[in-house]
Coordinates of C-alpha atoms and ligand atoms in Angstrom, one line a residue:
M1 CA -2.5 22.0 7.3
K2 CA -4.4 22.4 4.2
C3 CA -5.8 19.1 2.7
P4 CA -3.8 18.3 -0.7
I5 CA -6.7 17.2 -2.7
C6 CA -9.9 19.6 -1.9
N7 CA -7.8 22.4 -0.4
S8 CA -9.7 22.8 2.6
D9 CA -8.5 24.2 6.2
K10 CA -10.9 21.6 8.0
T11 CA -8.3 19.0 8.6
S12 CA -7.4 17.4 12.1
N13 CA -4.7 15.0 13.1
F14 CA -5.7 11.4 13.1
L15 CA -3.0 8.9 13.9
S16 CA 0.7 9.2 14.9
I17 CA 3.3 7.1 15.9
D18 CA 6.6 7.6 17.6
N19 CA 10.0 6.0 16.1
L20 CA 8.8 4.2 13.0
P21 CA 11.4 2.8 10.8
L22 CA 11.7 4.2 7.6
I23 CA 11.5 1.2 6.4
L24 CA 8.6 -1.7 7.7
F25 CA 9.8 -4.6 5.8
P26 CA 12.4 -7.5 7.3
V27 CA 16.5 -6.9 6.6
K28 CA 19.3 -8.9 6.7
G29 CA 20.7 -9.3 10.3
E30 CA 23.4 -6.7 9.7
M31 CA 21.4 -4.2 8.4
R32 CA 18.7 -4.2 11.3
D33 CA 20.4 -1.8 13.5
N34 CA 21.3 0.9 10.7
I35 CA 17.5 1.8 9.8
L36 CA 16.7 5.0 10.8
N37 CA 13.4 5.8 12.8
K38 CA 11.1 9.1 12.9
T39 CA 8.1 10.3 14.2
I40 CA 5.2 10.0 11.8
D41 CA 1.9 12.0 11.5
S42 CA -0.8 12.1 9.4
Y43 CA -3.8 14.3 9.4
F44 CA -7.2 13.8 8.0
C45 CA -9.4 16.3 5.7
D46 CA -12.9 16.3 7.4
E47 CA -14.2 18.0 4.1
C48 CA -13.3 15.3 1.7
T49 CA -11.9 12.4 4.2
H50 CA -8.4 12.2 2.9
I51 CA -5.8 10.9 4.9
F52 CA -2.4 12.1 4.4
K53 CA 1.5 13.2 5.2
K54 CA 3.9 15.6 5.2
P55 CA 5.8 15.2 2.1
L56 CA 9.3 13.4 2.8
D57 CA 12.4 15.9 2.4
E58 CA 15.0 14.9 -0.1
N59 CA 17.0 13.7 2.4
E60 CA 14.5 10.8 3.0
S61 CA 13.4 10.5 0.2
D62 CA 17.0 9.9 -1.1
I63 CA 17.6 7.1 1.7
I64 CA 14.3 5.4 1.6
Y65 CA 14.3 4.8 -2.3
K66 CA 17.5 4.6 -3.1
K67 CA 19.4 2.9 0.0
Y68 CA 16.8 1.2 1.8
Y69 CA 14.7 0.0 -1.3
S70 CA 17.6 -2.2 -2.3
F71 CA 17.6 -4.0 1.0
Y72 CA 13.6 -5.0 -0.1
P73 CA 13.1 -8.7 0.0
F74 CA 10.5 -9.9 -2.3
D75 CA 11.0 -10.6 -5.5
N76 CA 8.3 -8.6 -7.1
L77 CA 6.5 -5.4 -6.0
E78 CA 2.9 -5.3 -4.9
S79 CA 1.8 -4.1 -8.4
M80 CA 2.5 -7.8 -9.2
N81 CA 1.2 -9.8 -6.8
A82 CA -2.0 -11.7 -7.7
S83 CA -4.7 -10.2 -6.0
Y84 CA -3.8 -6.5 -7.1
R85 CA -2.4 -7.7 -10.5
K86 CA -5.4 -9.4 -11.8
P87 CA -8.7 -7.0 -11.1
F88 CA -5.8 -4.5 -13.0
A89 CA -5.2 -6.9 -15.8
D90 CA -9.4 -7.2 -16.2
L91 CA -10.1 -3.4 -16.2
F92 CA -7.5 -2.7 -18.7
S93 CA -8.9 -5.4 -21.0
R94 CA -12.4 -4.4 -20.6
V95 CA -11.7 -0.9 -21.1
L96 CA -9.6 -1.6 -24.5
T97 CA -11.8 -4.1 -25.7
R98 CA -14.6 -1.2 -26.0
V99 CA -12.5 1.3 -27.9
K100 CA -11.0 -1.5 -30.2
D101 CA -11.6 0.0 -33.1
K102 CA -9.3 3.0 -32.2
K103 CA -6.1 2.9 -33.0
F104 CA -3.8 3.0 -29.8
K105 CA -0.2 3.0 -30.4
T106 CA 1.9 3.8 -27.1
L107 CA 1.7 3.5 -24.1
L108 CA 3.6 5.2 -20.9
E109 CA 3.9 3.2 -17.5
V110 CA 4.6 5.7 -14.5
G111 CA 6.9 4.1 -11.9
C112 CA 7.8 1.0 -13.8
S113 CA 10.0 -0.5 -11.4
S114 CA 12.3 -3.1 -13.4
G115 CA 9.3 -2.7 -16.4
K116 CA 8.8 -6.5 -15.9
Q117 CA 5.3 -5.3 -15.3
L118 CA 4.6 -4.0 -18.7
E119 CA 4.3 -7.5 -19.6
T120 CA 0.7 -6.9 -18.7
Y121 CA 0.2 -4.9 -21.7
N122 CA 1.8 -7.8 -23.8
G123 CA -1.0 -8.9 -26.6
Y124 CA -2.5 -5.4 -27.2
N125 CA -0.3 -4.4 -30.1
L126 CA 1.4 -1.3 -27.9
E127 CA 4.8 0.4 -27.9
C128 CA 5.4 0.3 -24.1
F129 CA 7.5 3.1 -22.5
G130 CA 8.8 3.0 -18.6
I131 CA 10.0 5.8 -16.6
D132 CA 11.1 5.1 -12.8
P133 CA 13.4 6.8 -10.5
S134 CA 14.8 3.6 -9.5
P135 CA 18.4 2.4 -9.8
L136 CA 17.0 -0.9 -10.7
N137 CA 15.6 0.0 -13.8
E138 CA 16.7 -2.2 -16.8
M139 CA 18.3 0.4 -19.1
N140 CA 16.8 0.3 -22.8
N141 CA 15.6 3.0 -25.1
N142 CA 11.9 2.3 -24.1
F143 CA 12.8 2.4 -20.2
I144 CA 13.5 6.0 -18.4
S145 CA 15.5 6.2 -15.2
G146 CA 14.4 9.5 -14.1
K147 CA 11.7 11.2 -12.4
Y148 CA 8.3 11.7 -14.2
E149 CA 7.7 15.2 -12.8
E150 CA 10.8 16.7 -14.2
Y151 CA 11.2 14.5 -17.4
K152 CA 10.0 16.1 -20.5
F153 CA 8.6 14.0 -22.8
K154 CA 8.8 14.9 -26.6
N155 CA 5.6 13.2 -28.0
K156 CA 2.3 12.5 -26.5
F157 CA 1.0 8.8 -25.2
D158 CA -2.5 6.8 -26.2
I159 CA -2.5 5.7 -22.8
I160 CA -0.8 6.3 -19.5
V161 CA -0.4 3.6 -16.6
S162 CA 0.0 4.9 -12.6
R163 CA 0.2 1.9 -10.2
F164 CA 0.8 2.0 -6.5
N165 CA 2.7 5.4 -7.4
L166 CA 0.3 8.2 -6.5
E167 CA 0.4 7.2 -3.2
H168 CA 4.4 8.6 -2.7
I169 CA 3.8 11.8 -5.1
N170 CA 4.3 14.9 -2.9
N171 CA 2.5 17.2 -5.4
I172 CA -0.8 15.0 -6.6
N173 CA -2.3 18.3 -8.8
Y174 CA 1.2 18.8 -10.7
F175 CA 1.4 15.3 -11.0
L176 CA -2.0 15.1 -12.8
Q177 CA -1.7 17.6 -14.7
K178 CA 1.4 16.4 -16.2
I179 CA -0.4 13.3 -16.8
Y180 CA -3.1 15.3 -18.5
S181 CA -0.8 17.3 -20.9
D182 CA 1.6 14.4 -21.9
L183 CA -1.9 12.1 -22.8
S184 CA -3.3 12.5 -27.0
V185 CA -6.4 14.0 -27.1
D186 CA -8.6 10.6 -27.2
G187 CA -6.1 9.3 -24.6
L188 CA -6.7 6.9 -21.4
V189 CA -5.4 6.5 -18.4
F190 CA -5.3 3.8 -15.9
I191 CA -4.9 4.1 -11.8
Q192 CA -4.5 1.9 -9.1
V193 CA -3.6 2.9 -5.7
P194 CA -4.1 1.2 -2.3
N195 CA -7.6 1.4 -0.8
I196 CA -7.4 3.0 2.8
K197 CA -11.3 2.3 2.9
T198 CA -11.0 -1.3 2.9
Y199 CA -7.8 -1.2 5.6
I200 CA -10.5 0.8 8.3
E201 CA -13.4 -1.5 7.6
N202 CA -10.7 -4.4 8.2
L203 CA -9.6 -2.6 11.5
I204 CA -5.9 -2.5 10.1
P205 CA -3.8 -1.5 12.8
L206 CA -0.8 -0.3 10.7
F207 CA -1.0 1.4 7.3
L208 CA 1.2 4.3 7.3
S209 CA 4.6 4.6 6.7
H210 CA 6.8 7.4 6.1
E211 CA 7.1 7.0 2.0
H212 CA 3.4 6.9 1.7
I213 CA 2.5 10.9 1.4
H214 CA -1.3 9.8 0.7
Y215 CA -3.7 7.2 1.5
F216 CA -7.1 7.2 -0.6
N217 CA -10.3 6.2 0.0
P218 CA -12.2 5.9 -3.2
Y219 CA -13.7 9.5 -3.2
S220 CA -10.7 11.6 -2.4
L221 CA -8.9 9.7 -5.2
F222 CA -12.5 10.6 -7.5
L223 CA -12.2 14.3 -6.1
A224 CA -8.2 14.3 -7.1
V225 CA -9.1 13.1 -10.8
N226 CA -12.2 14.9 -11.7
N227 CA -10.6 18.1 -10.0
N228 CA -7.8 17.7 -12.7
Q229 CA -10.1 17.0 -15.5
F230 CA -10.4 13.2 -15.8
E231 CA -13.6 11.6 -16.0
I232 CA -14.1 8.1 -14.8
I233 CA -15.0 5.6 -17.6
D234 CA -14.3 2.5 -15.1
A235 CA -13.8 1.5 -11.5
E236 CA -13.2 -1.3 -9.2
Y237 CA -12.8 -0.5 -5.8
D238 CA -16.1 -1.5 -3.4
D239 CA -14.3 -3.7 -0.6
K240 CA -11.1 -4.5 -2.5
Q241 CA -7.3 -4.1 -1.2
S242 CA -7.0 -1.3 -4.2
I243 CA -8.7 1.5 -6.2
I244 CA -8.2 1.2 -10.2
L245 CA -10.2 3.7 -12.2
G246 CA -10.3 4.2 -16.1
L247 CA -10.2 7.2 -17.1
K248 CA -10.2 9.6 -19.7
K249 CA -10.1 13.7 -20.2
K250 CA -13.1 15.5 -19.6
L251 CA -13.3 16.8 -22.9
S252 CA -12.9 14.1 -25.3
N253 CA -15.8 12.8 -26.5
I254 CA -13.7 8.9 -27.3
Y255 CA -17.0 6.5 -27.6
D256 CA -20.2 7.2 -25.3
W257 CA -18.8 6.4 -21.5
E258 CA -21.0 6.5 -18.5
K259 CA -19.8 9.3 -16.5
I260 CA -18.9 7.4 -13.0
N261 CA -19.0 10.1 -9.7
I262 CA -17.9 8.1 -6.4
S263 CA -19.8 9.7 -3.4
K264 CA -18.2 10.2 0.2
T265 CA -18.1 8.1 3.0
D266 CA -19.4 9.7 6.1
Q267 CA -16.4 10.5 8.3
S268 CA -17.6 8.9 11.8
F269 CA -17.1 5.8 9.8
Y270 CA -12.8 6.8 9.3
R271 CA -13.4 8.4 13.6
N272 CA -14.6 5.2 14.5
Y273 CA -11.6 2.9 13.5
L274 CA -9.6 5.3 15.9
I275 CA -12.0 4.4 18.5
K276 CA -11.9 0.6 18.1
R277 CA -8.1 1.0 17.2
N278 CA -7.5 2.6 20.6
K279 CA -9.6 -0.4 22.3
L280 CA -7.4 -3.1 20.3
K281 CA -4.3 -1.3 21.4
N282 CA -5.8 -1.8 25.0
D283 CA -6.9 -5.2 24.7
I284 CA -3.5 -6.3 23.5
I285 CA -1.1 -4.3 26.2
E286 CA -4.3 -6.0 29.2
K287 CA -4.0 -9.5 27.5
I288 CA -0.5 -10.1 26.5
D289 CA 1.8 -11.8 29.6
L290 CA 5.0 -10.2 29.1
E291 CA 7.0 -12.6 31.1
A292 CA 5.5 -15.8 28.6
Q293 CA 7.0 -16.8 25.6
T294 CA 5.2 -15.1 23.1
C295 CA 5.4 -16.2 19.6
F296 CA 3.8 -13.8 16.8
Y297 CA 2.7 -15.4 13.8
G298 CA 3.1 -13.3 10.6
A299 CA 5.9 -11.0 9.4
G300 CA 3.8 -7.7 8.2
M301 CA 2.5 -4.9 9.1
T302 CA 0.5 -5.9 11.9
L303 CA 3.2 -7.2 13.6
G304 CA 5.6 -3.5 12.7
W305 CA 2.4 -2.2 14.6
L306 CA 3.0 -4.2 18.0
L307 CA 6.8 -3.8 17.4
Y308 CA 6.8 -0.4 17.4
D309 CA 3.6 1.5 17.9
L310 CA 2.9 -0.5 21.0
D311 CA 6.7 -1.0 21.7
L312 CA 6.2 -4.8 22.1
K313 CA 10.1 -4.7 20.8
S314 CA 11.6 -3.6 24.2
K315 CA 8.7 -4.3 26.5
I316 CA 8.6 -8.8 26.1
Y317 CA 11.4 -10.0 26.9
N318 CA 11.2 -13.1 25.2
F319 CA 9.0 -13.6 22.0
R320 CA 9.7 -15.4 18.6
L321 CA 8.8 -14.3 15.2
I322 CA 6.8 -16.9 12.7
D323 CA 6.2 -16.8 8.9
D324 CA 5.4 -18.9 6.5
N325 CA 7.3 -16.7 3.5
S326 CA 10.9 -18.3 3.1
I327 CA 12.1 -14.7 1.7
L328 CA 11.6 -13.7 5.6
R329 CA 13.8 -16.4 7.2
G330 CA 16.6 -15.5 8.8
R331 CA 15.5 -11.7 8.6
F332 CA 15.0 -9.3 11.3
F333 CA 12.6 -6.2 11.8
P334 CA 14.6 -2.9 12.2
G335 CA 15.7 -2.4 15.4
T336 CA 14.9 -5.9 16.8
N337 CA 17.1 -8.8 17.7
N338 CA 14.1 -11.8 16.7
E339 CA 15.2 -13.8 13.8
I340 CA 12.1 -14.9 11.6
N341 CA 12.0 -18.5 11.7
N342 CA 9.8 -20.8 9.6
F343 CA 6.8 -23.2 11.1
N344 CA 9.0 -26.0 11.8
S345 CA 11.2 -24.0 14.3
L346 CA 8.2 -24.5 16.9
K347 CA 8.7 -27.5 19.1
K348 CA 6.1 -30.1 19.5
D349 CA 4.5 -30.3 22.9
I350 CA 5.6 -27.2 24.4
K351 CA 3.5 -24.5 25.8
L352 CA 3.2 -22.2 23.4
N353 CA 1.1 -18.4 23.3
V354 CA 0.6 -17.4 19.8
I355 CA -0.9 -14.3 18.5
L356 CA -1.9 -14.1 14.8
T357 CA -0.7 -11.1 13.4
L358 CA -0.9 -12.4 9.4
N359 CA -4.1 -12.1 7.3
P360 CA -7.1 -13.1 8.3
F361 CA -7.4 -15.1 5.4
Y362 CA -4.9 -17.8 6.6
H363 CA -6.0 -17.9 10.1
K364 CA -8.3 -21.3 10.0
D365 CA -5.7 -23.2 8.1
V366 CA -2.8 -21.8 11.1
I367 CA -4.8 -22.6 14.0
K368 CA -5.5 -26.3 13.0
K369 CA -1.6 -26.5 12.2
L370 CA -1.0 -25.0 15.8
K371 CA -3.6 -27.1 17.5
D372 CA -1.8 -30.4 16.1
I373 CA 1.6 -29.9 17.4
S374 CA 0.7 -28.6 21.0
E375 CA -2.4 -29.6 23.3
D376 CA -1.5 -26.3 25.9
I377 CA -1.3 -23.6 23.5
N378 CA -3.1 -20.1 24.0
I379 CA -4.3 -18.8 20.6
L380 CA -5.0 -14.8 20.2
V381 CA -6.1 -13.7 16.9
I382 CA -6.1 -9.6 15.7
N383 CA -8.9 -9.2 13.0
K384 CA -11.9 -6.8 12.3
N385 CA -13.0 -7.4 15.7
G386 CA -10.5 -6.7 17.5
L387 CA -8.8 -8.8 19.7
K388 CA -10.2 -12.4 20.2
K389 CA -8.8 -15.7 22.2
I390 CA -9.5 -19.0 20.0
Ligands
ZN1 ZN1 -9.8 17.6 1.7

């Protein structure tokens, strides 16, 4: 298996999960048994440390994007979430302030979803265009419903944006070359993708999903843009959940930008993650009492990991799922029979075994809430240090 970023043959297996549903967000009850499962295999490049999987075939891609995505429970996509939106808007503003004498007229957002995220560019006096394959797309003259790779534009754009999109793309080089040719000579490109290095650092046990082909770290993203004749002029990536790059064409001499090169992290960093993740897996299997009623708090990816990779959905007889997001109430993880409930559904004064599977940022508050309702409580938390008893 060749690395899609640096073309090296020195790749090896990374993580594999059997029977992972094609989507991992909670769905309505009538859908829960209709979501297909498939093994997911991922690979690691020893040379550039990129993690990747094989592209989806057309059938899988249709099922995920045309069918399952219409069950997506949240109002907004991840790009609208404040922790992703704000750093992007800040970097965008920083770069545009530096080129304010230059007359930029048009912006294209690739993968603009409903077009709502184009509001980010209000106030810049740009005519904004969007292209997205999803049927959610609002149809007007500036929105094109279609695949960017297949669409021929008549005009060049001054700014092209791709947010949380590149990780879904099969052929990265083709995609970046098309952006290069659709961009005006002195144009700018802004890219945002999830930062896998942060996931690895925080021992997030599940970040693979069928629709994500690429798991960029800052270095592999740098390499991808560098190989396609772009130069980084601004970047946000250290300890951040996402990587954000501002780019220009290498040949363009728009202003005097300081060139930014991102260095490689040693491959042992990624290998150690696999070791720690394995230990976490063994600790959980050892410490969970399969007979006791267990309550999982937080219906996100960590819970998905326990249900599917550790197969707790068929090993534990009796469990409850709690999440504070009211949108998820009454929904089910694909292939499970346990409805997601809110915190108030937990009864006072009963013996509780709780495993915190939500973002560690909220652990402190949730632990306090739980201790207020029951004295007789066992709490296990999953965080970057592994499995810990409170
Ligand atoms: Zn590589």
